[in-house]
PDB file of C-alpha atoms in Angstrom:
ATOM      1  CA  MET A 122       0.335   0.255   0.262  1.00  0.00           C
ATOM      2  CA  GLU A 123       1.064   3.353  -0.853  1.00  0.00           C
ATOM      3  CA  ILE A 124       0.624   5.603   2.190  1.00  0.00           C
ATOM      4  CA  ASN A 125       0.203   9.431   1.942  1.00  0.00           C
ATOM      5  CA  ARG A 126       1.004   9.312  -1.938  1.00  0.00           C
ATOM      6  CA  ALA A 127      -1.752  11.058  -3.192  1.00  0.00           C
ATOM      7  CA  ASP A 128      -1.396  13.854  -0.256  1.00  0.00           C
ATOM      8  CA  VAL A 129       2.374  14.171  -0.948  1.00  0.00           C
ATOM      9  CA  ASP A 130       2.041  14.633  -4.535  1.00  0.00           C
ATOM     10  CA  ARG A 131      -0.484  17.330  -4.067  1.00  0.00           C
ATOM     11  CA  ARG A 132       1.729  19.101  -1.873  1.00  0.00           C
ATOM     12  CA  LEU A 133       4.803  18.494  -3.647  1.00  0.00           C
ATOM     13  CA  ARG A 134       2.969  20.120  -7.023  1.00  0.00           C
ATOM     14  CA  ARG A 135       2.031  23.237  -4.766  1.00  0.00           C
ATOM     15  CA  LEU A 136       5.763  23.524  -3.416  1.00  0.00           C
ATOM     16  CA  ARG A 137       6.941  23.367  -7.110  1.00  0.00           C
ATOM     17  CA  ASP A 138       4.212  25.798  -8.696  1.00  0.00           C
ATOM     18  CA  ALA A 139       5.525  28.307  -5.478  1.00  0.00           C
ATOM     19  CA  TYR A 140       8.968  27.676  -5.636  1.00  0.00           C
ATOM     20  CA  PRO A 141      10.387  26.859  -9.422  1.00  0.00           C
ATOM     21  CA  ASP A 142      13.824  27.203  -8.622  1.00  0.00           C
ATOM     22  CA  ALA A 143      13.643  24.806  -5.463  1.00  0.00           C
ATOM     23  CA  HIS A 144      15.759  21.945  -5.635  1.00  0.00           C
ATOM     24  CA  VAL A 145      13.988  18.550  -5.385  1.00  0.00           C
ATOM     25  CA  VAL A 146      15.477  15.283  -4.351  1.00  0.00           C
ATOM     26  CA  ASP A 147      13.602  11.828  -4.875  1.00  0.00           C
ATOM     27  CA  ALA A 148      15.029   9.720  -2.129  1.00  0.00           C
ATOM     28  CA  GLN A 149      14.230   6.258  -1.027  1.00  0.00           C
ATOM     29  CA  ARG A 150      14.893   5.099   2.761  1.00  0.00           C
ATOM     30  CA  THR A 151      14.892   1.488   4.308  1.00  0.00           C
ATOM     31  CA  VAL A 152      14.480   1.637   7.906  1.00  0.00           C
ATOM     32  CA  PRO A 153      14.388  -1.233  10.640  1.00  0.00           C
ATOM     33  CA  GLY A 154      10.786  -2.525  10.981  1.00  0.00           C
ATOM     34  CA  ASP A 155       9.803  -0.748  14.483  1.00  0.00           C
ATOM     35  CA  ARG A 156      10.940   2.484  12.992  1.00  0.00           C
ATOM     36  CA  PHE A 157       8.939   1.733   9.964  1.00  0.00           C
ATOM     37  CA  ALA A 158       5.705   0.591  12.170  1.00  0.00           C
ATOM     38  CA  GLU A 159       5.845   3.664  13.921  1.00  0.00           C
ATOM     39  CA  LEU A 160       6.427   5.901  11.171  1.00  0.00           C
ATOM     40  CA  ARG A 161       3.235   4.068   9.418  1.00  0.00           C
ATOM     41  CA  GLU A 162       0.902   4.975  12.379  1.00  0.00           C
ATOM     42  CA  ARG A 163       2.081   8.476  12.425  1.00  0.00           C
ATOM     43  CA  ALA A 164       1.588   8.624   8.496  1.00  0.00           C
ATOM     44  CA  ARG A 165      -1.999   7.416   8.940  1.00  0.00           C
ATOM     45  CA  ALA A 166      -2.783   9.892  11.374  1.00  0.00           C
ATOM     46  CA  GLY A 167      -1.879  12.749   9.082  1.00  0.00           C
ATOM     47  CA  TYR A 168       1.900  13.265   9.256  1.00  0.00           C
ATOM     48  CA  VAL A 169       3.531  13.853   5.526  1.00  0.00           C
ATOM     49  CA  GLY A 170       6.963  15.478   6.473  1.00  0.00           C
ATOM     50  CA  THR A 171       8.580  18.144   8.011  1.00  0.00           C
ATOM     51  CA  ALA A 172       9.600  21.874   7.237  1.00  0.00           C
ATOM     52  CA  SER A 173      12.922  23.712   8.425  1.00  0.00           C
ATOM     53  CA  VAL A 174      14.021  27.215   7.535  1.00  0.00           C
ATOM     54  CA  ARG A 175      17.459  28.653   6.998  1.00  0.00           C
ATOM     55  CA  VAL A 176      16.975  32.242   8.527  1.00  0.00           C
ATOM     56  CA  ARG A 177      19.522  34.882   7.164  1.00  0.00           C
ATOM     57  CA  ASP A 178      19.948  38.478   9.239  1.00  0.00           C
ATOM     58  CA  ASP A 179      21.910  40.956   7.076  1.00  0.00           C
ATOM     59  CA  ARG A 180      21.394  43.617   9.662  1.00  0.00           C
ATOM     60  CA  GLY A 181      24.737  43.669  10.925  1.00  0.00           C
ATOM     61  CA  LYS A 182      28.727  43.952   9.197  1.00  0.00           C
ATOM     62  CA  THR A 183      28.656  39.829   8.912  1.00  0.00           C
ATOM     63  CA  PRO A 184      25.744  37.863   7.513  1.00  0.00           C
ATOM     64  CA  ARG A 185      24.446  35.161   9.911  1.00  0.00           C
ATOM     65  CA  VAL A 186      22.179  32.292   9.921  1.00  0.00           C
ATOM     66  CA  LEU A 187      19.653  31.115  12.818  1.00  0.00           C
ATOM     67  CA  VAL A 188      20.989  27.539  13.941  1.00  0.00           C
ATOM     68  CA  VAL A 189      19.136  25.733  16.867  1.00  0.00           C
ATOM     69  CA  MET A 190      19.883  22.604  19.268  1.00  0.00           C
ATOM     70  CA  GLU A 191      17.523  20.542  20.346  1.00  0.00           C
ATOM     71  CA  ARG A 192      17.326  19.327  23.798  1.00  0.00           C
ATOM     72  CA  ASP A 193      18.343  16.177  23.025  1.00  0.00           C
ATOM     73  CA  GLU A 194      20.692  16.052  20.394  1.00  0.00           C
ATOM     74  CA  HIS A 195      24.385  17.697  20.698  1.00  0.00           C
ATOM     75  CA  ARG A 196      24.535  18.925  17.078  1.00  0.00           C
ATOM     76  CA  TRP A 197      23.276  22.395  15.506  1.00  0.00           C
ATOM     77  CA  THR A 198      20.377  22.480  12.923  1.00  0.00           C
ATOM     78  CA  LEU A 199      17.947  24.662  11.401  1.00  0.00           C
ATOM     79  CA  PRO A 200      14.661  25.194  13.121  1.00  0.00           C
ATOM     80  CA  GLY A 201      11.855  23.452  11.634  1.00  0.00           C
ATOM     81  CA  ALA A 202       8.635  21.230  12.633  1.00  0.00           C
ATOM     82  CA  GLU A 203       6.245  18.790  11.422  1.00  0.00           C
ATOM     83  CA  ARG A 204       3.423  20.446   9.008  1.00  0.00           C
ATOM     84  CA  GLU A 205       0.283  20.492  11.083  1.00  0.00           C
ATOM     85  CA  SER A 206      -2.964  18.612   9.616  1.00  0.00           C
ATOM     86  CA  SER A 207      -4.412  22.081   8.564  1.00  0.00           C
ATOM     87  CA  GLY A 208      -1.381  23.933   7.660  1.00  0.00           C
ATOM     88  CA  THR A 209       1.183  24.461   5.049  1.00  0.00           C
ATOM     89  CA  PHE A 210       4.703  23.608   5.426  1.00  0.00           C
ATOM     90  CA  GLU A 211       5.630  27.550   5.300  1.00  0.00           C
ATOM     91  CA  SER A 212       3.232  27.952   8.433  1.00  0.00           C
ATOM     92  CA  ALA A 213       5.287  24.796  10.498  1.00  0.00           C
ATOM     93  CA  ALA A 214       8.621  26.145   9.785  1.00  0.00           C
ATOM     94  CA  THR A 215       7.565  29.639  10.693  1.00  0.00           C
ATOM     95  CA  ARG A 216       5.602  28.580  13.718  1.00  0.00           C
ATOM     96  CA  ALA A 217       8.532  26.480  14.808  1.00  0.00           C
ATOM     97  CA  THR A 218      11.041  29.299  14.634  1.00  0.00           C
ATOM     98  CA  ARG A 219       8.964  31.904  16.390  1.00  0.00           C
ATOM     99  CA  GLU A 220       7.846  29.221  19.014  1.00  0.00           C
ATOM    100  CA  LEU A 221      11.252  27.746  19.690  1.00  0.00           C
ATOM    101  CA  THR A 222      13.546  30.909  19.406  1.00  0.00           C
ATOM    102  CA  GLY A 223      11.563  34.176  19.385  1.00  0.00           C
ATOM    103  CA  VAL A 224      12.973  34.952  15.978  1.00  0.00           C
ATOM    104  CA  VAL A 225      10.100  35.671  13.161  1.00  0.00           C
ATOM    105  CA  PRO A 226      10.983  34.456   9.921  1.00  0.00           C
ATOM    106  CA  ASP A 227       9.818  36.079   6.458  1.00  0.00           C
ATOM    107  CA  ILE A 228      10.193  33.106   4.150  1.00  0.00           C
ATOM    108  CA  ASP A 229      10.949  34.478   0.845  1.00  0.00           C
ATOM    109  CA  GLY A 230      12.183  31.189  -1.121  1.00  0.00           C
ATOM    110  CA  CYS A 231      12.885  27.476  -1.110  1.00  0.00           C
ATOM    111  CA  LEU A 232      16.158  25.726  -0.981  1.00  0.00           C
ATOM    112  CA  ARG A 233      15.367  22.289  -0.882  1.00  0.00           C
ATOM    113  CA  VAL A 234      12.347  19.610  -0.793  1.00  0.00           C
ATOM    114  CA  ASP A 235      12.917  15.932  -0.522  1.00  0.00           C
ATOM    115  CA  ARG A 236      10.185  13.441  -1.432  1.00  0.00           C
ATOM    116  CA  VAL A 237      11.130  10.468   0.391  1.00  0.00           C
ATOM    117  CA  VAL A 238       9.514   7.095  -0.063  1.00  0.00           C
ATOM    118  CA  VAL A 239      10.314   4.722   3.005  1.00  0.00           C
ATOM    119  CA  ASP A 240       9.917   1.170   3.402  1.00  0.00           C
ATOM    120  CA  SER A 241      10.821  -1.335   5.947  1.00  0.00           C
ATOM    121  CA  ALA A 242      13.554  -3.698   6.260  1.00  0.00           C
ATOM    122  CA  ALA A 243      11.560  -6.320   8.346  1.00  0.00           C
ATOM    123  CA  THR A 244       9.620  -9.199   7.090  1.00  0.00           C
ATOM    124  CA  THR A 245       5.917  -9.769   7.932  1.00  0.00           C
ATOM    125  CA  ASN A 246       4.534 -10.852  10.530  1.00  0.00           C
ATOM    126  CA  GLY A 247       3.359 -14.220   8.856  1.00  0.00           C
ATOM    127  CA  GLY A 248       6.706 -15.381   9.086  1.00  0.00           C
ATOM    128  CA  ASP A 249       6.760 -16.562   5.348  1.00  0.00           C
ATOM    129  CA  GLY A 250      10.053 -14.048   4.730  1.00  0.00           C
ATOM    130  CA  ARG A 251       8.104 -11.593   2.861  1.00  0.00           C
ATOM    131  CA  ARG A 252       8.755  -8.221   3.177  1.00  0.00           C
ATOM    132  CA  ASP A 253       6.368  -5.702   4.479  1.00  0.00           C
ATOM    133  CA  ASP A 254       4.599  -3.819   1.009  1.00  0.00           C
ATOM    134  CA  ASP A 255       3.585  -1.229   2.627  1.00  0.00           C
ATOM    135  CA  ARG A 256       5.586   2.157   1.274  1.00  0.00           C
ATOM    136  CA  ILE A 257       5.292   5.724   3.255  1.00  0.00           C
ATOM    137  CA  HIS A 258       5.762   8.925   1.169  1.00  0.00           C
ATOM    138  CA  LEU A 259       6.965  11.972   2.911  1.00  0.00           C
ATOM    139  CA  VAL A 260       8.161  15.547   1.858  1.00  0.00           C
ATOM    140  CA  TYR A 261      10.822  17.238   3.619  1.00  0.00           C
ATOM    141  CA  ALA A 262      11.249  21.041   3.087  1.00  0.00           C
ATOM    142  CA  VAL A 263      13.906  23.650   3.615  1.00  0.00           C
ATOM    143  CA  PHE A 264      12.805  27.475   3.205  1.00  0.00           C
ATOM    144  CA  ASP A 265      14.960  30.473   2.982  1.00  0.00           C
ATOM    145  CA  ALA A 266      13.877  33.546   5.177  1.00  0.00           C
ATOM    146  CA  VAL A 267      14.976  36.913   6.230  1.00  0.00           C
ATOM    147  CA  ARG A 268      14.803  37.502   9.942  1.00  0.00           C
ATOM    148  CA  ASP A 269      11.928  39.890  10.110  1.00  0.00           C
ATOM    149  CA  ALA A 270      11.554  40.672  13.634  1.00  0.00           C
ATOM    150  CA  GLY A 271      12.079  39.272  17.179  1.00  0.00           C
ATOM    151  CA  SER A 272      15.614  38.232  19.094  1.00  0.00           C
ATOM    152  CA  ILE A 273      16.745  34.870  20.061  1.00  0.00           C
ATOM    153  CA  VAL A 274      14.770  33.859  23.182  1.00  0.00           C
ATOM    154  CA  ILE A 275      14.701  30.074  23.336  1.00  0.00           C
ATOM    155  CA  ASP A 276      12.192  27.062  24.299  1.00  0.00           C
ATOM    156  CA  ASN A 277      14.498  25.551  27.302  1.00  0.00           C
ATOM    157  CA  GLU A 278      11.969  22.353  27.087  1.00  0.00           C
ATOM    158  CA  GLN A 279      12.884  21.789  23.538  1.00  0.00           C
ATOM    159  CA  LEU A 280      15.907  23.478  22.678  1.00  0.00           C
ATOM    160  CA  ALA A 281      19.435  23.474  24.518  1.00  0.00           C
ATOM    161  CA  GLY A 282      20.484  26.043  22.713  1.00  0.00           C
ATOM    162  CA  ALA A 283      20.253  28.693  19.388  1.00  0.00           C
ATOM    163  CA  ALA A 284      22.384  31.138  17.629  1.00  0.00           C
ATOM    164  CA  TRP A 285      23.669  33.658  14.950  1.00  0.00           C
ATOM    165  CA  VAL A 286      26.329  32.181  13.064  1.00  0.00           C
ATOM    166  CA  ALA A 287      28.240  33.298   9.972  1.00  0.00           C
ATOM    167  CA  GLU A 288      29.869  29.672   9.435  1.00  0.00           C
ATOM    168  CA  ARG A 289      28.379  26.112   9.592  1.00  0.00           C
ATOM    169  CA  PRO A 290      29.300  24.792  13.164  1.00  0.00           C
ATOM    170  CA  ALA A 291      31.451  21.680  13.375  1.00  0.00           C
ATOM    171  CA  ARG A 292      28.940  19.506  14.710  1.00  0.00           C
ATOM    172  CA  THR A 293      25.843  19.585  12.644  1.00  0.00           C
ATOM    173  CA  THR A 294      22.766  17.343  11.704  1.00  0.00           C
ATOM    174  CA  ALA A 295      22.937  15.606   8.432  1.00  0.00           C
ATOM    175  CA  LEU A 296      20.541  18.281   7.074  1.00  0.00           C
ATOM    176  CA  LEU A 297      23.375  21.025   7.477  1.00  0.00           C
ATOM    177  CA  SER A 298      26.646  18.749   7.254  1.00  0.00           C
ATOM    178  CA  GLU A 299      26.569  18.782   3.323  1.00  0.00           C
ATOM    179  CA  HIS A 300      25.431  22.380   2.921  1.00  0.00           C
ATOM    180  CA  ASP A 301      28.145  24.790   3.805  1.00  0.00           C
ATOM    181  CA  ALA A 302      26.662  27.149   0.821  1.00  0.00           C
ATOM    182  CA  TRP A 303      23.922  27.788   3.020  1.00  0.00           C
ATOM    183  CA  PHE A 304      26.207  29.767   5.539  1.00  0.00           C
ATOM    184  CA  PRO A 305      27.865  33.286   4.670  1.00  0.00           C
ATOM    185  CA  ALA A 306      30.902  32.619   5.435  1.00  0.00           C
ATOM    186  CA  GLY A 307      30.729  28.626   4.311  1.00  0.00           C
ATOM    187  CA  THR A 308      32.525  26.035   7.144  1.00  0.00           C
ATOM    188  CA  GLY A 309      33.984  26.386  10.691  1.00  0.00           C
ATOM    189  CA  ALA A 310      34.286  22.729  10.683  1.00  0.00           C
TER     190      ALA A 310
END
């Protein structure tokens, strides 16, 4: 069964129409059976992906980018969140940035959209050796924005930190590890 495919196709068309210059990547991921079962349950409940945003601040002498460190992570990433059932990916990214950091972004583009199809590495419960044939379709969008208002005031329950940086920090999540060009001064790694 193709879970979320029609919804993801529709949302991806909207993103492509709104941001024709966005880099779109098609990816396939295989995850362990227990992770797949959890993801399938979330997808059936309406989860179709997440949105992050690179917020630029060009107000000072040196342009900077907002990064956050989640409470359970020890690596920097961009602020973001799951798309809520009634919202857009843009509203999810804007809401999360404002709620987590106090910074209000003004989205002016889309850097990347990943369309990911996830399948399970596990076999079915029937014990016949067949793989689970469900596939989950998801979208991960990374938007571009300028700082519209606000100053960093972090949500201590969810974040260990937030900072404006000119270079990509040395310890980052996979989202940032390959994107030095997203930072005004490249990499500090």
